[in-house]
GROMACS .gro file of C-alpha atoms in nm:
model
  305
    1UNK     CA    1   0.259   1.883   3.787
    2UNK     CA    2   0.162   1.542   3.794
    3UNK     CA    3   0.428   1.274   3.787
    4UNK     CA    4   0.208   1.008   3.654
    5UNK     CA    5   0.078   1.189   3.412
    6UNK     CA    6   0.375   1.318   3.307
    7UNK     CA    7   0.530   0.997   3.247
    8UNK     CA    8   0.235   0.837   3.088
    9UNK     CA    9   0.241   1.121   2.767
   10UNK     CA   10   0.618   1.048   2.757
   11UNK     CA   11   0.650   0.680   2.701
   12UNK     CA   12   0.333   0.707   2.454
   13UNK     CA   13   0.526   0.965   2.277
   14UNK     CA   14   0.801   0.767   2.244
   15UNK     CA   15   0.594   0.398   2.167
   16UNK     CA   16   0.789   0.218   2.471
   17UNK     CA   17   0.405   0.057   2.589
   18UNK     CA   18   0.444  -0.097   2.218
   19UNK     CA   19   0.616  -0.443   2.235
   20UNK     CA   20   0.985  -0.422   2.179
   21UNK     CA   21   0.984  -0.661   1.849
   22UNK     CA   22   1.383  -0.577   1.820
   23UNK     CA   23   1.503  -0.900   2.017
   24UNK     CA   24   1.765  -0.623   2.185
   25UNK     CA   25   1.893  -0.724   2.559
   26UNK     CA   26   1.714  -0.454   2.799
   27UNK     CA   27   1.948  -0.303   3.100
   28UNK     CA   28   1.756  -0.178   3.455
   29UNK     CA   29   1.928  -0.056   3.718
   30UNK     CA   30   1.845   0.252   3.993
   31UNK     CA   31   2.000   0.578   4.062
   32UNK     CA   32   1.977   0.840   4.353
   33UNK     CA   33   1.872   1.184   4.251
   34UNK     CA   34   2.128   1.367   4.540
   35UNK     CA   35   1.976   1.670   4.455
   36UNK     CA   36   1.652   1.574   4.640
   37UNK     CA   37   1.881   1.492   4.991
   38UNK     CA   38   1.854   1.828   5.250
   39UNK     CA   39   2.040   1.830   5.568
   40UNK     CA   40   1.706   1.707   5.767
   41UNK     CA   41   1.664   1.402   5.542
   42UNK     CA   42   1.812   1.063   5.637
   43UNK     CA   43   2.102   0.920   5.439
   44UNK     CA   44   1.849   0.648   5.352
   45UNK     CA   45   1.543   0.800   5.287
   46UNK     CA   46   1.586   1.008   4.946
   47UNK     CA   47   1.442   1.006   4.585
   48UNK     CA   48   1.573   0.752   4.353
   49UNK     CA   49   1.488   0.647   3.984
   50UNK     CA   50   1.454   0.312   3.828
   51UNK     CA   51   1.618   0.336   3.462
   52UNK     CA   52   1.490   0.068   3.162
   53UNK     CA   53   1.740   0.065   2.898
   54UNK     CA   54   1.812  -0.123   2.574
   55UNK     CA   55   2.141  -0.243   2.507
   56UNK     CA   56   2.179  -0.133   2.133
   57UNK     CA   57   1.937   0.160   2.090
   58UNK     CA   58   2.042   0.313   2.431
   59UNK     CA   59   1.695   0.474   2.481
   60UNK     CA   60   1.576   0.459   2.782
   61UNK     CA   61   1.255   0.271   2.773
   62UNK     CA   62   1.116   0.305   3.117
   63UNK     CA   63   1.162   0.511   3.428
   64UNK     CA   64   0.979   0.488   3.724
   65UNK     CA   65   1.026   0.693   4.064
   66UNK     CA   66   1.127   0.561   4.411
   67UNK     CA   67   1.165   0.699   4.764
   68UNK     CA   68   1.325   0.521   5.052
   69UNK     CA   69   1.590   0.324   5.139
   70UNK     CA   70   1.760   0.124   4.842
   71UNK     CA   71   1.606  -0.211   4.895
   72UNK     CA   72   1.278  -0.056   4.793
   73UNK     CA   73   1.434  -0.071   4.408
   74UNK     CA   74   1.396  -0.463   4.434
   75UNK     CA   75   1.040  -0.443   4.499
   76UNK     CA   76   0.986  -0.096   4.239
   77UNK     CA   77   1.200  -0.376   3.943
   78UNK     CA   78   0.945  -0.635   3.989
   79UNK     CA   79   0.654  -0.422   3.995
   80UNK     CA   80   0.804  -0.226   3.654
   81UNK     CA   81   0.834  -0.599   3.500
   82UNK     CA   82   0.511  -0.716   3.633
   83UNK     CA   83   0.313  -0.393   3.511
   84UNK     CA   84   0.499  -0.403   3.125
   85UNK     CA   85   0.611  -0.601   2.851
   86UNK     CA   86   0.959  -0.618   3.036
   87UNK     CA   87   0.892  -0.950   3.224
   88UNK     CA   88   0.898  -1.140   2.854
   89UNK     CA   89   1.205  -0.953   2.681
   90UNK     CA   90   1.584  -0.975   2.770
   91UNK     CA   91   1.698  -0.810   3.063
   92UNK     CA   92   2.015  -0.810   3.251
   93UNK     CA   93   2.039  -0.699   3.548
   94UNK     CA   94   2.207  -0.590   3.912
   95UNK     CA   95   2.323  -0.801   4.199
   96UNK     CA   96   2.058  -0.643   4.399
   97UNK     CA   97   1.767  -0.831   4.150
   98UNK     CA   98   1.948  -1.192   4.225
   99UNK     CA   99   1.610  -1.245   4.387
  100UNK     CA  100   1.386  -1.551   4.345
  101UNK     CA  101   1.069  -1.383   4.321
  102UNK     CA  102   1.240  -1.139   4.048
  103UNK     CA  103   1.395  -1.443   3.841
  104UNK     CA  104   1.065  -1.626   3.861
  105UNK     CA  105   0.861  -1.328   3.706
  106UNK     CA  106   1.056  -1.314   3.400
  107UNK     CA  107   1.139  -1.721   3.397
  108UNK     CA  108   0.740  -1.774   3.395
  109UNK     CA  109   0.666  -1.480   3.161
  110UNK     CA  110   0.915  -1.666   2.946
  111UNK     CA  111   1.151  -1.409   2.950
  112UNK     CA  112   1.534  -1.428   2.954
  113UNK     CA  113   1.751  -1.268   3.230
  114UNK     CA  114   2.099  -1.243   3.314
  115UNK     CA  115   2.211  -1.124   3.669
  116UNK     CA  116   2.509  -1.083   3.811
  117UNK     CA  117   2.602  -1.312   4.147
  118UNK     CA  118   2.771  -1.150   4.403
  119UNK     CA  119   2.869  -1.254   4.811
  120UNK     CA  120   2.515  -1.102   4.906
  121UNK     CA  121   2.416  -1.448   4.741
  122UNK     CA  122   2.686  -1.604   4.931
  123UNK     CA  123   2.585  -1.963   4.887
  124UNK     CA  124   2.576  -1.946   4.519
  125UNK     CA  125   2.877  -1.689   4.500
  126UNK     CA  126   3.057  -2.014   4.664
  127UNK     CA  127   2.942  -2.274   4.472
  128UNK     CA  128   2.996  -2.059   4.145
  129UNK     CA  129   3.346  -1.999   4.236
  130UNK     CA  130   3.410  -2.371   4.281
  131UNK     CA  131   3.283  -2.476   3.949
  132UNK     CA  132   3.476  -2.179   3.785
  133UNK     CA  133   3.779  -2.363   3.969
  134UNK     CA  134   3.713  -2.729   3.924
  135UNK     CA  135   3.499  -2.762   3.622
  136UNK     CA  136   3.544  -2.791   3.249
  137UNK     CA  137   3.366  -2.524   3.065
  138UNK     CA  138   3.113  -2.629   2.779
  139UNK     CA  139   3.246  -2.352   2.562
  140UNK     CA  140   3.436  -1.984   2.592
  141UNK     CA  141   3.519  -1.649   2.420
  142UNK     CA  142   3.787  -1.428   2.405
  143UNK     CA  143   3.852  -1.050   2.338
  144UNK     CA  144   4.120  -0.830   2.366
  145UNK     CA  145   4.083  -0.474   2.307
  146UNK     CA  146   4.356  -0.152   2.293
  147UNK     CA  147   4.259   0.190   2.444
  148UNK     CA  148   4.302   0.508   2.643
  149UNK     CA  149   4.638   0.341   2.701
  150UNK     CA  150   4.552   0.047   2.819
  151UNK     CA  151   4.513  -0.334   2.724
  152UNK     CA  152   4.191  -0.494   2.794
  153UNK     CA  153   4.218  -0.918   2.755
  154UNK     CA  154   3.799  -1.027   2.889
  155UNK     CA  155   3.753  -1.447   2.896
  156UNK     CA  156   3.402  -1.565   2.880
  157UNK     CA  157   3.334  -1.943   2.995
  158UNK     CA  158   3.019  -2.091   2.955
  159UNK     CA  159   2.914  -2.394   3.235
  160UNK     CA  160   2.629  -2.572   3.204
  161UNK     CA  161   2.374  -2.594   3.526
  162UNK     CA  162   2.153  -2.793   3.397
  163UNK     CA  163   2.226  -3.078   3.669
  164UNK     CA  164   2.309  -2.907   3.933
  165UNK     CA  165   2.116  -2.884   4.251
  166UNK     CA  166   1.997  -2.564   4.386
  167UNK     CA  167   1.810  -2.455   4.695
  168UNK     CA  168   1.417  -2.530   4.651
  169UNK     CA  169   1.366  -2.138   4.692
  170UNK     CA  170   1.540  -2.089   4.294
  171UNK     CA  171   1.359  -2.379   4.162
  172UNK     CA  172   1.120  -2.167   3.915
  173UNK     CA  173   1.436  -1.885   3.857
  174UNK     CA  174   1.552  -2.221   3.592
  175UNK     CA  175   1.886  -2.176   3.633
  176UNK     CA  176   2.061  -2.277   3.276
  177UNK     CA  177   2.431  -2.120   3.267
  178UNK     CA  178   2.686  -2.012   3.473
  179UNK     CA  179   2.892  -1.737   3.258
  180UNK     CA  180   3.226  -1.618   3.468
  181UNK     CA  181   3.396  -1.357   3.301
  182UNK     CA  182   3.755  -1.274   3.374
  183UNK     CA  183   3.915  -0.970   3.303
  184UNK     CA  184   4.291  -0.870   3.292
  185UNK     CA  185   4.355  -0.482   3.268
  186UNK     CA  186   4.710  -0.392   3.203
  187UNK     CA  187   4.808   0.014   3.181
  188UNK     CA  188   5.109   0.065   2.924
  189UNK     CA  189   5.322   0.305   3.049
  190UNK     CA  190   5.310   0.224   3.445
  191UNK     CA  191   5.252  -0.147   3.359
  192UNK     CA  192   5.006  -0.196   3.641
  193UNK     CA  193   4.783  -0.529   3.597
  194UNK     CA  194   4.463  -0.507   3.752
  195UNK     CA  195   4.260  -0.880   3.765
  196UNK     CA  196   3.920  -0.914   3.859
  197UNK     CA  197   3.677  -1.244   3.800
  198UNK     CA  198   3.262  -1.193   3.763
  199UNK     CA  199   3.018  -1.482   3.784
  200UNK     CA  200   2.606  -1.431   3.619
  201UNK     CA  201   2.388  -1.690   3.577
  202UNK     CA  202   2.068  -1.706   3.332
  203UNK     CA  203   1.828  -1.876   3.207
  204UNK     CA  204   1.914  -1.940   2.852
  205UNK     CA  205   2.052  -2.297   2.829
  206UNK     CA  206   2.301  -2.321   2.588
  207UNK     CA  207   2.440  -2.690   2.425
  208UNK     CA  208   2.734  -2.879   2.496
  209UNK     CA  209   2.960  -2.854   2.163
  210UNK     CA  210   3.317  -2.833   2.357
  211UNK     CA  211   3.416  -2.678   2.045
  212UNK     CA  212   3.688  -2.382   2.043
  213UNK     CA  213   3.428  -2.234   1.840
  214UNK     CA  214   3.179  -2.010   1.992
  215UNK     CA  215   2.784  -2.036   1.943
  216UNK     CA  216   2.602  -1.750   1.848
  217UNK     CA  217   2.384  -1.756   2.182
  218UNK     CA  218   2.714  -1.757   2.349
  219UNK     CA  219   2.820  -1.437   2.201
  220UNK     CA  220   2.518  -1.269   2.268
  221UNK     CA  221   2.511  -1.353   2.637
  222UNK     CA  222   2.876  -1.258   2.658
  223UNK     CA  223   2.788  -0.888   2.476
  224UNK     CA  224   2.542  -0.845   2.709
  225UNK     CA  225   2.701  -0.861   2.995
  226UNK     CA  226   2.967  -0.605   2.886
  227UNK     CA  227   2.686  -0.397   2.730
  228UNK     CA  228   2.470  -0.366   3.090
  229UNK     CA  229   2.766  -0.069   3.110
  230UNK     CA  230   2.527   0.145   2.930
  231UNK     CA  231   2.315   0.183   3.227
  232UNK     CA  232   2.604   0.329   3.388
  233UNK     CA  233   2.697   0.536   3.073
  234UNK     CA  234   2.377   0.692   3.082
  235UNK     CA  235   2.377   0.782   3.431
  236UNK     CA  236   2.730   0.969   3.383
  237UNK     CA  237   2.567   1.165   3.119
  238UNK     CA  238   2.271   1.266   3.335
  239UNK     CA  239   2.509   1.344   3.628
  240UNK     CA  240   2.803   1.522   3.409
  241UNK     CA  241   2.611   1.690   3.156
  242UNK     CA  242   2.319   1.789   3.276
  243UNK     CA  243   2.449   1.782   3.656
  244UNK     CA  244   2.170   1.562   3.736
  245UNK     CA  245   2.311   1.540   4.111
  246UNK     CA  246   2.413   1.909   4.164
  247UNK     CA  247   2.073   2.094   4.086
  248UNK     CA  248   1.904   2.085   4.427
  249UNK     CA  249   1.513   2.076   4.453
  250UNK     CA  250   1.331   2.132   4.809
  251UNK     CA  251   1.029   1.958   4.696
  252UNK     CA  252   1.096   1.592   4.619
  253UNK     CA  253   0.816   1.583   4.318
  254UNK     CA  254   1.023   1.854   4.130
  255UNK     CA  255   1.346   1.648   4.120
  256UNK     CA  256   1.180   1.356   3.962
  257UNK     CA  257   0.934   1.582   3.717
  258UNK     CA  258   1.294   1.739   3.603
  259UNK     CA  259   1.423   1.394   3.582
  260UNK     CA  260   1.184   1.293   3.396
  261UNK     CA  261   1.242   1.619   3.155
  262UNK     CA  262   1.602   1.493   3.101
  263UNK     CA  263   1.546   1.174   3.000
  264UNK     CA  264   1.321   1.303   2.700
  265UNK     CA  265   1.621   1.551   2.636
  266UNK     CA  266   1.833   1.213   2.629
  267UNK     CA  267   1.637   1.040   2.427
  268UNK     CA  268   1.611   1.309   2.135
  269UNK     CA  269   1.950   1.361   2.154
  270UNK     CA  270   2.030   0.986   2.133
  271UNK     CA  271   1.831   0.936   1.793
  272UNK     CA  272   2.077   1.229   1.631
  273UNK     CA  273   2.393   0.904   1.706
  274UNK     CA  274   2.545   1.189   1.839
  275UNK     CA  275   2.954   1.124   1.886
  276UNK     CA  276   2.961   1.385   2.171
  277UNK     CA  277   2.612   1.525   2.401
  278UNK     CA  278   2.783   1.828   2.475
  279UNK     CA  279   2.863   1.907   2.169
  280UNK     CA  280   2.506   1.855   2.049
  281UNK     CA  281   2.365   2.050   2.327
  282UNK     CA  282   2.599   2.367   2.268
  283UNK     CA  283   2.474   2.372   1.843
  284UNK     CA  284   2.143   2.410   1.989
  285UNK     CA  285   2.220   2.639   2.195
  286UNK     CA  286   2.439   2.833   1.899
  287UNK     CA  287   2.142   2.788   1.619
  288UNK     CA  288   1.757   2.758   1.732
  289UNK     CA  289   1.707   2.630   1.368
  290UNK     CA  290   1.895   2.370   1.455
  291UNK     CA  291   1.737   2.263   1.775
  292UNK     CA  292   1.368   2.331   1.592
  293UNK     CA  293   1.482   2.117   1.282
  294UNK     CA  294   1.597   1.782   1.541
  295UNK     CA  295   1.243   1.834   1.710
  296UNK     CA  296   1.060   1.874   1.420
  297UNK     CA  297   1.241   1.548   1.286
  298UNK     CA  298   1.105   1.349   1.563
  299UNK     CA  299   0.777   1.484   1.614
  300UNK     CA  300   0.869   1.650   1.912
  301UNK     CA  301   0.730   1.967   1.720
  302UNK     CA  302   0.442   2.005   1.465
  303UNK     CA  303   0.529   2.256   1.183
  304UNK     CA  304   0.251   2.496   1.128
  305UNK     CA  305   0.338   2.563   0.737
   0.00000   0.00000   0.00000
């Protein structure tokens, strides 16, 4: 089976070459299919998917294959961008994609990106860390949630980059704001405190209103960056429900046809808002009416009557 083709009937089934006229942030990130890996294959040389998923809907969007070692996924990200309507939505994205090249596709397709900055950016992991230190923020949220036994406090501030000097190579990435997030995890019963501080910059440039008060656009950015979990959500589902990583395939096209396969499986099931996918998948199992009447709903089936 064709790959290509494959993938082509699959994201005109489900209208993803359409223009995403929702507004909704976009999340893209890579995964390794370990099932692909045999004993003669190098630890770096193995089949890998790029995922393309919106924050909200949680449908994935786009996939597209890879094969190599992981740096290929920053070229495979720009070329998914370049080739779709990607490079002018929202996206957030990876460490890996704090890239000029990358930044300047979307900046100049007038997109809008967030990306997290880590030490393999170490001069602007520094410099980041410095203003998060010694500068006053232009504005800042605050959340505290209870769960799972555990209390959650996350601290958005919002710095504006608007004057400040990069290297020549980021000139057309437009850097606008620096968003550091802190988080403070405390678990209730053994009272362990966990601390941990994240820095992203974007492009969206936000105003100056040193109000206590947050903006809408601040909000937004600061959702997103929790929401880019869903990429991660979505790949536990793949690996713990449908074992994504334990089915083995010899030949390296299989694993990414069946990958492929489960991703349309993950999209139906998404558009039931299902509460639990294993659930879900065991009342199909239990009642072929019901697995005939979800299809049928989303034209995944033609009745004949």
């Amino acid at each position: 089976m064709d790959w290509e083709e494959l993938n082509a009937v699959i994201e005109e089934f489900f209208g993803v070459t359409v223009e995403n006229i929702n507004d909704e942030w976009v999340a893209i990130d890579g995964k390794v299919l370990r099932g692909t890996i045999t004993d003669n294959d190098n630890a770096h040389e193995n089949e890998q998917i790029t995922i393309a998923i919106g924050h909200k809907s949680q449908q994935i969007l786009f996939q597209r294959k890879m094969s190599g070692a992981k740096s290929s996924e920053v070229a495979e990200v720009r070329k998914l961008l370049e080739e779709t309507w990607l490079q002018r939505a929202k996206v957030t994205l990876d460490p890996l994609h704090a890239n000029p090249t990358t930044l300047e596709t979307i900046n100049q397709s007038g997109g809008k990106y967030i990306v997290q900055i880590k030490k393999n950016q170490p001069t602007l992991f520094e410099m980041f860390g410095d203003m998060a230190q010694e500068e006053k923020a232009i504005g800042s949220i605050k959340t505290v949630e209870k769960s799972r036994g555990r209390i959650e406090e996350r601290e958005g501030r919002f710095f504006s980059l608007k004057d400040v000097e990069f290297d020549a190579r980021w000139d057309q990435s437009d850097f606008q704001t620096l968003i550091v997030v802190d988080r403070m995890t405390k678990k209730i019963k053994k009272e362990e405190i966990s601390r941990e501080r994240s820095y992203y910059v974007s492009n969206v440039e936000l105003e100056d209103h040193q109000s206590k008060i947050s903006t809408d656009m601040e909000e937004e950015l600061f959702t997103a960056i929790r929401e880019h979990w869903h990429v991660e959500s979505n790949n536990y589902i793949r690996d713990m429900t449908f074992k994504e990583d334990c089915v083995k395939t010899k030949n390296k096209n299989q694993g990414q046809i069946l990958s492929l396969v489960r991703t349309v499986v993950i999209n139906i099931i998404r558009k039931t808002n299902p509460k639990n996918f294993k659930e879900v998948i065991a009342s199909f199992c239990d009642s072929q009416d019901v697995l005939a009447s979800v299809l049928l709903k989303f034209n995944f089936l033609r009745s004949w009557n």
